[in-house]
XYZ file of C-alpha atoms in Angstrom:
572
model
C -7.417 1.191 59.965
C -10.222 1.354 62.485
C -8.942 4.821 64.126
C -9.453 7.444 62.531
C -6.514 9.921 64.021
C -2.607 9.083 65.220
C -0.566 11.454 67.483
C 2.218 11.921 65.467
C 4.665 10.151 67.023
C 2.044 6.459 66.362
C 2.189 8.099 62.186
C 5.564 7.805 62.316
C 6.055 4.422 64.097
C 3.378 3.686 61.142
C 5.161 5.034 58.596
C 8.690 3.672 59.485
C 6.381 0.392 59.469
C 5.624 0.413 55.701
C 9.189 1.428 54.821
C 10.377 -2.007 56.585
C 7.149 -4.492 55.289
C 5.389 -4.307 58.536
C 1.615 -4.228 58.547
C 0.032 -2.316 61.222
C -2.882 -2.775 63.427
C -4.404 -0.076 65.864
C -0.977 0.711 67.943
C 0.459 -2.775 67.880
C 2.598 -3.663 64.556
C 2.067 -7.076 63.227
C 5.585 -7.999 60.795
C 7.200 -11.004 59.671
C 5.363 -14.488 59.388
C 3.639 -13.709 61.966
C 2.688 -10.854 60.295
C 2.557 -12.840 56.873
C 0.074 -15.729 58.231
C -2.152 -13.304 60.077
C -2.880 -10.959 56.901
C -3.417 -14.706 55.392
C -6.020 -14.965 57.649
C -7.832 -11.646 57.263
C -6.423 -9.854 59.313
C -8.403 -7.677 61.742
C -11.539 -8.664 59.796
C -10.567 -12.598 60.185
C -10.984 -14.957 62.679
C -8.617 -13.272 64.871
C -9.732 -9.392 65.399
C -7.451 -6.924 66.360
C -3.832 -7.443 67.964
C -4.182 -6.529 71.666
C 0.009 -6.404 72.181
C 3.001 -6.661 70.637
C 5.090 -9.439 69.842
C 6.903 -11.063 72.374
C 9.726 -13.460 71.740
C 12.021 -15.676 74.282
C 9.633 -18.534 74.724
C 11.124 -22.116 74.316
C 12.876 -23.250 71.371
C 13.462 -19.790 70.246
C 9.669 -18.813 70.063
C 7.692 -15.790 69.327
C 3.807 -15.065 70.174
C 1.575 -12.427 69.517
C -1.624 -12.015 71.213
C -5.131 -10.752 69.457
C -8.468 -9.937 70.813
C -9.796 -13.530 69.719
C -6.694 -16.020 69.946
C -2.549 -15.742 69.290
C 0.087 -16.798 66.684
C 3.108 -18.760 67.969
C 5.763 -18.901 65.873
C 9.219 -21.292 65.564
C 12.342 -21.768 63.163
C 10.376 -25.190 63.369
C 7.167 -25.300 63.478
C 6.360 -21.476 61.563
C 3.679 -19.880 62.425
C -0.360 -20.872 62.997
C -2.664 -19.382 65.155
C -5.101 -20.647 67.907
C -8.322 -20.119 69.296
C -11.878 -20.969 70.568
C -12.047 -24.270 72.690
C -9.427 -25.848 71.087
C -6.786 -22.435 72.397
C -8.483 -23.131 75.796
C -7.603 -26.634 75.552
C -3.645 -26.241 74.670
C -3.880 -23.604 77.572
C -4.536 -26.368 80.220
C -1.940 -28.546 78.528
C 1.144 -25.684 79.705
C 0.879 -23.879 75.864
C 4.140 -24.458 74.407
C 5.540 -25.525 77.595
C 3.294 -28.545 78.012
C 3.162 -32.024 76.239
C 1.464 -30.705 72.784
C 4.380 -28.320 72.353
C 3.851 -25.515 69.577
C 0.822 -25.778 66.694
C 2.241 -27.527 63.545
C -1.152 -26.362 61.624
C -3.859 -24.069 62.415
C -7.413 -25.369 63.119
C -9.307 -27.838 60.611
C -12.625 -28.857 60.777
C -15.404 -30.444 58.752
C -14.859 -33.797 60.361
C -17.623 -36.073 61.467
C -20.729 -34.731 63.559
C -18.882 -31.012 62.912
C -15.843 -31.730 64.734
C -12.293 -29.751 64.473
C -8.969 -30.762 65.046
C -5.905 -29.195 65.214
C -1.977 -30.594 65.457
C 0.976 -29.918 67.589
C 4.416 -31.091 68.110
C 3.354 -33.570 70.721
C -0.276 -34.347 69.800
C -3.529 -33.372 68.701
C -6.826 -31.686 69.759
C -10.322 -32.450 68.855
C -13.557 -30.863 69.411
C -16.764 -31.089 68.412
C -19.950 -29.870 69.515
C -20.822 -32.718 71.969
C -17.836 -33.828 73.619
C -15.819 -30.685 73.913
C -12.211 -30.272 73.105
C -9.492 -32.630 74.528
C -5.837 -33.399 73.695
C -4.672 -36.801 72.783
C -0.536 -37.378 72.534
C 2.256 -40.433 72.652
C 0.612 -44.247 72.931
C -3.183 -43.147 73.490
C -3.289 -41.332 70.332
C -1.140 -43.966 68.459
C -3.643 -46.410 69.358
C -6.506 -44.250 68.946
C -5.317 -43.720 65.272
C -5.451 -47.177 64.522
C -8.864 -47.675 64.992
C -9.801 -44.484 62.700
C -9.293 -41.562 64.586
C -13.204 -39.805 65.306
C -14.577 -42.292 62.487
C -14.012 -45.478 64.494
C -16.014 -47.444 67.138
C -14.449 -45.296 69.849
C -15.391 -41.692 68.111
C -13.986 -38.603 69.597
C -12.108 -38.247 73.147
C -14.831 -37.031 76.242
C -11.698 -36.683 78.245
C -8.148 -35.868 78.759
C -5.715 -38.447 80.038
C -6.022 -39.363 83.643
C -4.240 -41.739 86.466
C -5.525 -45.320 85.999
C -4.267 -48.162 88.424
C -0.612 -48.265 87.323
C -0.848 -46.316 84.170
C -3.061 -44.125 82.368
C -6.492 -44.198 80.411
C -8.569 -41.885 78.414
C -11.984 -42.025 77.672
C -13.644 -41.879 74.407
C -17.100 -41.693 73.102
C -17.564 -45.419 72.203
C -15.260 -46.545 75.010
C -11.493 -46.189 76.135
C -7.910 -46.327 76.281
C -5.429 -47.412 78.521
C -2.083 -47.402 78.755
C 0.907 -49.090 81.173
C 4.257 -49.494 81.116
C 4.222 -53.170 80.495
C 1.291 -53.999 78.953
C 1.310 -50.562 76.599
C -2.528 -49.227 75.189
C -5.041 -51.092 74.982
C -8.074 -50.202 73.398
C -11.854 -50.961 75.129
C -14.767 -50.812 73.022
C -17.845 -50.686 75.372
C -20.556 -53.135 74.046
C -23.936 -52.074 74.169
C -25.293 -52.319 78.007
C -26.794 -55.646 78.863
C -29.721 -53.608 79.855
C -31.179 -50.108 81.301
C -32.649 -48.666 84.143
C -35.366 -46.239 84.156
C -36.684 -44.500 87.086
C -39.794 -42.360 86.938
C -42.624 -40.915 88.775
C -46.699 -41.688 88.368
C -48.562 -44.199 87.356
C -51.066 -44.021 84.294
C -51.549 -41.042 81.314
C -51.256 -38.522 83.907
C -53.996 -36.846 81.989
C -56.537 -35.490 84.404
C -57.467 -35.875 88.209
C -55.121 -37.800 89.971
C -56.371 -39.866 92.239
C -53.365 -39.986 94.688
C -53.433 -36.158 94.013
C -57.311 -36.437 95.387
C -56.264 -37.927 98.605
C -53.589 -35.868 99.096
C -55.621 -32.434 98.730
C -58.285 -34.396 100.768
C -55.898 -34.922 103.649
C -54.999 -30.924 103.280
C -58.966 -29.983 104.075
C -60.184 -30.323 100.367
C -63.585 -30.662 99.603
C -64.486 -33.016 96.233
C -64.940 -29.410 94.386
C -61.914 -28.276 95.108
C -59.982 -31.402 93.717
C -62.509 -31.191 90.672
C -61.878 -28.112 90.178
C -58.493 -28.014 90.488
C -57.602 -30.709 87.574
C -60.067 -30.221 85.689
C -60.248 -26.315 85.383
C -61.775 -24.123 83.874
C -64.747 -27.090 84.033
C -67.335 -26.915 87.032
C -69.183 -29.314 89.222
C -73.025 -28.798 89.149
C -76.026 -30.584 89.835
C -77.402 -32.207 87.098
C -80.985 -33.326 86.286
C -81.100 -34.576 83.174
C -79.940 -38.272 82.072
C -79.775 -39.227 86.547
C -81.978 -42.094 85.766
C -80.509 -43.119 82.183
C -79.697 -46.463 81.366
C -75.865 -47.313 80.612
C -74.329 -50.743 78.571
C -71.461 -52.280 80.016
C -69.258 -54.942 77.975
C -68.306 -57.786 80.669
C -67.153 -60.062 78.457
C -66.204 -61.216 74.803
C -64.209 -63.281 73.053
C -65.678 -66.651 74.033
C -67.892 -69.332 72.241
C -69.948 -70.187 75.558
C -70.317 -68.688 78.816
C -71.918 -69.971 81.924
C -74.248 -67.583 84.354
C -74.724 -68.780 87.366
C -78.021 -67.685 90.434
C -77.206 -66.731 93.713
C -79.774 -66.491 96.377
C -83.090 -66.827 93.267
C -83.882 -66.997 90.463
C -82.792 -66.985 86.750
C -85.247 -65.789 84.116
C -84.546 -66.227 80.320
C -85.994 -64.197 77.740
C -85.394 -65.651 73.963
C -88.355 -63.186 72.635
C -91.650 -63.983 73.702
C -90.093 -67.075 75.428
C -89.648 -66.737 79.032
C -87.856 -69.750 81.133
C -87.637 -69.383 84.908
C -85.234 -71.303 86.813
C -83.248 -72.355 89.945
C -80.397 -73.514 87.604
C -77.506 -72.243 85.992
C -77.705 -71.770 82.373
C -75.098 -72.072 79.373
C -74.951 -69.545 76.283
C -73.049 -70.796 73.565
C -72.593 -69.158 69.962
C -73.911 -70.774 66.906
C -72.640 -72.015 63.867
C -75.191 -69.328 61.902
C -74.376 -66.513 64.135
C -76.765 -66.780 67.110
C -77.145 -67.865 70.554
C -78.382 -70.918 72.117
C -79.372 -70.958 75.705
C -79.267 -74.596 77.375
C -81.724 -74.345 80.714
C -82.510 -77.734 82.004
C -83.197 -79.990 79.544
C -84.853 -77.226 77.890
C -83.201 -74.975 74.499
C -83.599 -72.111 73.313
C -82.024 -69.965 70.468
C -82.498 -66.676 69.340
C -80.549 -63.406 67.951
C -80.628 -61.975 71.349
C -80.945 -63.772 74.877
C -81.904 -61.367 78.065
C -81.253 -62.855 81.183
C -83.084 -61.177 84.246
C -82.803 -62.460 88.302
C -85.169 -61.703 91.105
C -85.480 -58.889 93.185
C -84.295 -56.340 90.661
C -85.769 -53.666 88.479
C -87.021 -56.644 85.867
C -88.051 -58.832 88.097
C -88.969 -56.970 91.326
C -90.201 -60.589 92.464
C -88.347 -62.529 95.727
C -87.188 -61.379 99.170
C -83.265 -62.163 98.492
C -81.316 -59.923 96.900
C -80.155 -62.537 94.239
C -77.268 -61.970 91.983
C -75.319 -63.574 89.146
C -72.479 -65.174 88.741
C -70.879 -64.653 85.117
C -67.509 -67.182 83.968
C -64.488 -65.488 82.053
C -65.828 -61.992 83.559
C -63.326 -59.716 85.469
C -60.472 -60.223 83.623
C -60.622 -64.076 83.156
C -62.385 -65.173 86.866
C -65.627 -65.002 87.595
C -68.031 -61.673 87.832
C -70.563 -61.252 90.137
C -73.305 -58.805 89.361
C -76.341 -57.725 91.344
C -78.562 -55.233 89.086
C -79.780 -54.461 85.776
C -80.122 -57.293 83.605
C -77.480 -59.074 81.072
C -77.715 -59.106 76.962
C -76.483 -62.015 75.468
C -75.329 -61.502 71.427
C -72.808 -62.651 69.159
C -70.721 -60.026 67.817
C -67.789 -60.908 65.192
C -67.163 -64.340 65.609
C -67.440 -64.868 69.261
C -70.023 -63.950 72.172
C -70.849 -60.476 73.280
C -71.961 -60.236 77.014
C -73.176 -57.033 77.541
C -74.823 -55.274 81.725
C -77.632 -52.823 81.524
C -78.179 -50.536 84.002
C -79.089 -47.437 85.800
C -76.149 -45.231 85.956
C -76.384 -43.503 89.022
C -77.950 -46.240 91.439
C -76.643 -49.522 89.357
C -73.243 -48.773 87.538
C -71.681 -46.345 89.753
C -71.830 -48.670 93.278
C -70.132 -51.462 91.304
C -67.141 -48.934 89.736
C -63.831 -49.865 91.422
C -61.494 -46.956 90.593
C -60.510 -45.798 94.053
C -59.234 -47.896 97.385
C -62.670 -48.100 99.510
C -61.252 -46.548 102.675
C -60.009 -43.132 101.481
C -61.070 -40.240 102.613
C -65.147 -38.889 101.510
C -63.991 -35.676 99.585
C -61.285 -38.174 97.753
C -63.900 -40.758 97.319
C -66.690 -38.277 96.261
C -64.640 -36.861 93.881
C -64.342 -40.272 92.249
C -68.025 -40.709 92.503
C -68.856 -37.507 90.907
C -65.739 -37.691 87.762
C -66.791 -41.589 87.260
C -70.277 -40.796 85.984
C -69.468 -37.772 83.810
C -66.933 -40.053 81.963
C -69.808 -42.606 81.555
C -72.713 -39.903 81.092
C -70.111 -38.494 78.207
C -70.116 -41.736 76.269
C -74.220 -42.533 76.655
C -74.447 -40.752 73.626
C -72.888 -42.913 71.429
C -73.012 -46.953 71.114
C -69.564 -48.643 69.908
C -69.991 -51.087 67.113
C -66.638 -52.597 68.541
C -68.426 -53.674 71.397
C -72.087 -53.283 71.343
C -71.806 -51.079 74.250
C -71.311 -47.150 76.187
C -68.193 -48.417 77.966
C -65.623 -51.320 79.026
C -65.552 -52.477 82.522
C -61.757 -52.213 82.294
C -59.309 -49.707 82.222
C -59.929 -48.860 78.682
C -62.962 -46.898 80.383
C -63.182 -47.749 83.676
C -63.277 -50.514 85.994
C -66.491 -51.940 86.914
C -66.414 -55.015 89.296
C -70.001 -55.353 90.172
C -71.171 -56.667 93.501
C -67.728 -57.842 94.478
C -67.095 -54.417 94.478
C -70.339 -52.994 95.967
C -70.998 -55.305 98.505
C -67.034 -56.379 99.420
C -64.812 -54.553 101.988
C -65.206 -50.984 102.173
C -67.804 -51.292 99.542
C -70.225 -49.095 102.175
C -67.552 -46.633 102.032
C -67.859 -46.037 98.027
C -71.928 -46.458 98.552
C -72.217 -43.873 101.054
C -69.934 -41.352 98.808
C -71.810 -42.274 96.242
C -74.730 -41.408 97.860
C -73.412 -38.041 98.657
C -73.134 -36.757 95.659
C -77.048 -37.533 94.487
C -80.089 -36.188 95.683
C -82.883 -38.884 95.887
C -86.391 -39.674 95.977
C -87.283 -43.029 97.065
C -84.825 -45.211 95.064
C -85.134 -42.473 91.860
C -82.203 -40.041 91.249
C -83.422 -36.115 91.478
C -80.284 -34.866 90.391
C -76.476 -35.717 90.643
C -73.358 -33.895 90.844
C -71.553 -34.112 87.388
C -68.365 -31.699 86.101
C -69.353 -29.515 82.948
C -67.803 -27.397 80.218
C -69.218 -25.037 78.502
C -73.279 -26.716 79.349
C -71.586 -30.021 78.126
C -70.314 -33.176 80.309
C -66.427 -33.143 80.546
C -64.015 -36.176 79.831
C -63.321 -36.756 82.826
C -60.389 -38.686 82.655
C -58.205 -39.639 85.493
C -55.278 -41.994 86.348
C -53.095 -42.620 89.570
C -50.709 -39.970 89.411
C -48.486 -37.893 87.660
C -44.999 -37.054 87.760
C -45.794 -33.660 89.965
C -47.560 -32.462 87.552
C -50.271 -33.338 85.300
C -50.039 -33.910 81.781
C -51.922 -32.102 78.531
C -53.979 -34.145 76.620
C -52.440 -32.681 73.820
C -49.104 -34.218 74.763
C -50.591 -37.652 75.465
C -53.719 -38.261 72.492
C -52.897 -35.024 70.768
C -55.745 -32.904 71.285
C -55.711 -30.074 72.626
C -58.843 -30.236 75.853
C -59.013 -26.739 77.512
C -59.497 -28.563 80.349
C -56.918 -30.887 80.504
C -53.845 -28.882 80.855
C -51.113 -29.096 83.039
C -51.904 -28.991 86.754
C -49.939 -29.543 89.578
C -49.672 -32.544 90.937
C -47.741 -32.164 94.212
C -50.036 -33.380 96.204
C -49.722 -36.928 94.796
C -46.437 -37.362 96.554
C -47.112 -36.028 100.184
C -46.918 -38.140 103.102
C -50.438 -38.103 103.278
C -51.235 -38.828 99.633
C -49.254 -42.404 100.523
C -48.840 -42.625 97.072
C -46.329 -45.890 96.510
C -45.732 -44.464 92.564
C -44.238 -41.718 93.896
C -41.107 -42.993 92.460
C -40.662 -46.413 90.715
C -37.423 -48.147 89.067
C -37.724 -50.167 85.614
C -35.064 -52.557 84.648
C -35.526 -53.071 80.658
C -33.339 -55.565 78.865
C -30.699 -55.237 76.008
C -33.127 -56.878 73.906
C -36.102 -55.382 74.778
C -34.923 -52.254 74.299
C -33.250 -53.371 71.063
C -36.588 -54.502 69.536
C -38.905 -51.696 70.311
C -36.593 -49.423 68.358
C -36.324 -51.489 65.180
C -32.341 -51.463 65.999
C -29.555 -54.459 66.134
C -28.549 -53.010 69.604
C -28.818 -49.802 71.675
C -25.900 -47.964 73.124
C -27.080 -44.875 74.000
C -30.576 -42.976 74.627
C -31.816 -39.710 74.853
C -34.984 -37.590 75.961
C -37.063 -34.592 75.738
C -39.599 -32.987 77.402
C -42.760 -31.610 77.863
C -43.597 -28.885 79.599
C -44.947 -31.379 82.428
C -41.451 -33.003 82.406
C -43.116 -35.938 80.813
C -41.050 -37.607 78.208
C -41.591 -36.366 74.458
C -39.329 -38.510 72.359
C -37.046 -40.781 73.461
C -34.308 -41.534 70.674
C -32.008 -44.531 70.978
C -28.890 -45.075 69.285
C -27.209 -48.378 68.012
C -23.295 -48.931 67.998
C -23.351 -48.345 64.459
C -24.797 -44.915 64.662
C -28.463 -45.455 63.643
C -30.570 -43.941 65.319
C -34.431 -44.526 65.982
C -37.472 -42.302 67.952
C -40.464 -43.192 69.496
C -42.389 -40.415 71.669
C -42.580 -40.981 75.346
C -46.197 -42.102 75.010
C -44.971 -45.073 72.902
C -42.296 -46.311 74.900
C -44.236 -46.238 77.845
C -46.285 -48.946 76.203
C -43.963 -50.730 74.197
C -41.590 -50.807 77.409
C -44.147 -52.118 80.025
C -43.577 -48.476 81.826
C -45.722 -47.038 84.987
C -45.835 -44.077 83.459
C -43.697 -41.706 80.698
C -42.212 -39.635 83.170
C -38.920 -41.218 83.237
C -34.913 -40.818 83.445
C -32.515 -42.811 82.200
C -30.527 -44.038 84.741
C -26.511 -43.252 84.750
């Protein structure tokens, strides 16, 4: 016994107890089968605690109950005795106990069924729980027909539901679809096929790793200046003025993949360099790759074919020659159409089996004009900010040449977008010029010194994308690696009014099959997410009707799925 003293009067009440084949529990006997099946069950050390009354009797059918500090035992001539508790006591409770359809417990609770489930039986019916749909009764024609398909191991799984009014009968819903029930027509069981197809809704557009550039506008609208941005999304990093490197030189991949490519004058000259060779000319010339390897320039009538072609124009840094200020026009450049390009000069090479077509030039007074990350009429402490991130990303990567392209960077978004003069001398291209300018100090057409972001003495990553979800996202979360600074930054000012952001929010509509194939699965019924801190999406696991399940993290899906970003619900 858990007390250690009686009053007398309790001793003998215990006493009289034993005489009669009572057990008894702190001042409340427990006798009879009630008595019997609760000792069965370990008594106050079981499943059941301590008995908080006594027994009470007078319930329907000749029914007794006696209430414990973690359930009750009912008991009938019928059904004996078999206690309750946990959801599954809750459950009967909301049915009327024995009142109700279920009636009295035929057998106390049971589990080890699929995905951990329990059941239990009564007169009337049944109840089953498990962990992830709760416990619910099922009773008369539902559960008939819910039997025949297999009970919880069948296509429709465990109830998510209790009976409920449907048009002129009744339904109940189940984890792989539902019943329903009327008068005439009896139960019929639905098995929901997989959806035809899903829809995602998210926020951002891009890694979300970063600056965000509709973030930048909307801090620039708030009074901002381009070191506050910076310095915001890319803390604990710094903006400084930079010396070093202002004038260095910078190879940009415009195109590769082809056999020949035509380059075209504007407004001058052409010049071709095939070593010592040198072939001026008012024409446009074609470079085509070689059987062996190399490249052949066709000028004219003239030929020429060498490891390496340069081609130069007037009026630039190699050929300061001419009054015009002559550019290029390059075929298959800027994604497939046509680049136009006004400094530096181009490298023509063969690289794998195809052409390699590769701009060098100045970073600060060549590459930058031409880079086309940010709309042209923003505001100068958004724009500067561009202008000061986009050459620390390209001063970062003048250290090292790719062999996979013969080049420092792309001039797509697998570094950043350069368009060239289209870009520089288009629309708004005096806007971006004039930023660009800001950020420098000059002398003559030479670069002093220009505004870069640092950590630790060294040139930052600067990576940068649209937007983010609200907030931005690790680089850790995205690539892995852990950047001290790229962490987690908020990004609310992406989705003011004034940030005009029109990723704010976006809708995806991804097909049955789509979905089907980028999880390996014969169909997907279900899908679930988790999170990052940053409320991007982790892991996204789908699961097919048969109960396979697959993963791929957010980062994945947002590729394989064609996605704006991986911060994304699924839709209801």
């Amino acid at each position: 016994m858990r007390a250690s003293t009686r009053s007398l009067g309790v001793l003998a009440g215990i006493v009289i107890a034993l005489l009669l084949g009572t057990a008894v529990w702190a001042a409340y006997p427990v006798g009879g089968a009630i008595g019997t099946h609760y000792r069965s069950l370990g008594g106050e050390s079981g499943r059941l605690g301590e008995p908080t009354g006594p027994e009470r009797c007078g319930l329907r059918d000749a029914g007794c109950v006696q209430s414990f500090e973690d359930g009750s035992i009912h008991w009938t001539r019928a059904t004996g005795a078999h206690a309750t508790w946990g959801a599954i006591r809750t459950a009967w409770r909301t049915t009327g106990w024995e009142n109700g359809k279920l009636g009295y417990p035929t057998t106390d609770e049971r589990c080890g069924l699929t995905d951990r489930g329990c059941y239990q039986t009564f007169q009337g019916g049944s109840i089953h729980w498990s962990p992830a749909t709760g416990a619910h009764p099922t009773w008369c024609a539902i559960r008939t027909a819910w039997r025949t398909t297999g009970w919880e191991n069948g296509k429709l799984g465990y109830p998510v539901s209790g009976e409920y009014p449907s048009g002129s009968g009744v339904a109940q819903d189940f984890q792989g679809g539902r019943i329903r029930w009327t008068a005439g027509g009896g139960a019929v069981v639905e098995i929901d096929g997989p959806p035809a197809d899903f829809t995602l809704t998210g926020s951002g557009w891009g890694h979300g790793v970063g600056m965000s550039q509709y973030g930048a506008r909307g801090m620039a609208a708030a009074g901002n200046t381009s070191t506050q941005i910076l310095e915001h999304y890319y803390r604990p990093a710094r903006v400084e003025s930079r010396t070093g490197s202002a004038n260095a030189d910078i190879r940009v991949q415009l195109l590769h993949g082809r056999q020949s490519v035509r380059i075209a004058p504007q407004n001058g000259m052409l010049r071709v360099r095939v070593g010592s060779t040198v072939d001026d000319n008012w024409h446009p010339i074609t470079l085509t790759r070689t059987a062996d390897g190399r490249v052949r320039a066709d000028v004219g009538t003239a030929s020429y074919t060498g490891t390496r072609i340069d081609v130069e124009w007037q009026n630039t840094r190699a050929w300061p020659s001419g009054t015009n200020p002559t550019s290029v026009a390059i075929d298959g450049a800027r994604a497939g159409g046509t680049g136009q390009y006004r400094h530096g000069r181009i490298e023509v090479t063969s690289l794998g089996s195809s052409l390699n077509v590769v701009n060098v030039l100045r970073v600060n007074t060549e590459y930058l004009p031409g880079v086309a990350e940010m709309p042209t009429g923003w505001a100068r402490p958004a724009l500067e900010a561009q202008a000061i991130a986009a050459p620390t990303y390209a001063f970062r990567n003048l250290g090292t040449l790719s062999s996979a392209c013969g080049c420092h960077v792309y001039d797509e978004v697998r570094s950043q977008v350069f368009a060239g003069w289209a870009h520089e001398n288009g629309p708004g291209g005096a806007n971006w010029v004039r930023a660009v300018d800001g950020t420098q100090s000059r002398s003559g057409d030479t670069v002093s010194s220009a505004r870069v972001i640092t950590h630790d003495g060294r040139f930052i990553d600067a990576l940068y994308s649209s937007s983010s979800g609200g907030t931005t996202n690790r680089a850790a979360d995205v690539w892995g690696n852990d950047v001290p600074y790229l962490q987690e930054r908020d990004d609310s000012a992406a989705h003011t009014s004034a940030a005009g952001n029109p990723y704010s929010s976006w809708s995806a509509t991804i097909t049955q099959d789509a979905m089907r194939r980028a999880f390996g699965l014969p169909d997907v019924v279900d899908i679930s997410l988790t999170r990052t801190g940053s409320g991007m999406v982790d892991t996204v696991t789908a699961t097919s009707a048969d109960g396979r399940t697959a993963a791929l993290s957010g980062v994945e899906a947002r590729t394989v799925l064609g996605l704006r970003s991986a911060t994304f619900e699924i839709a209801d």
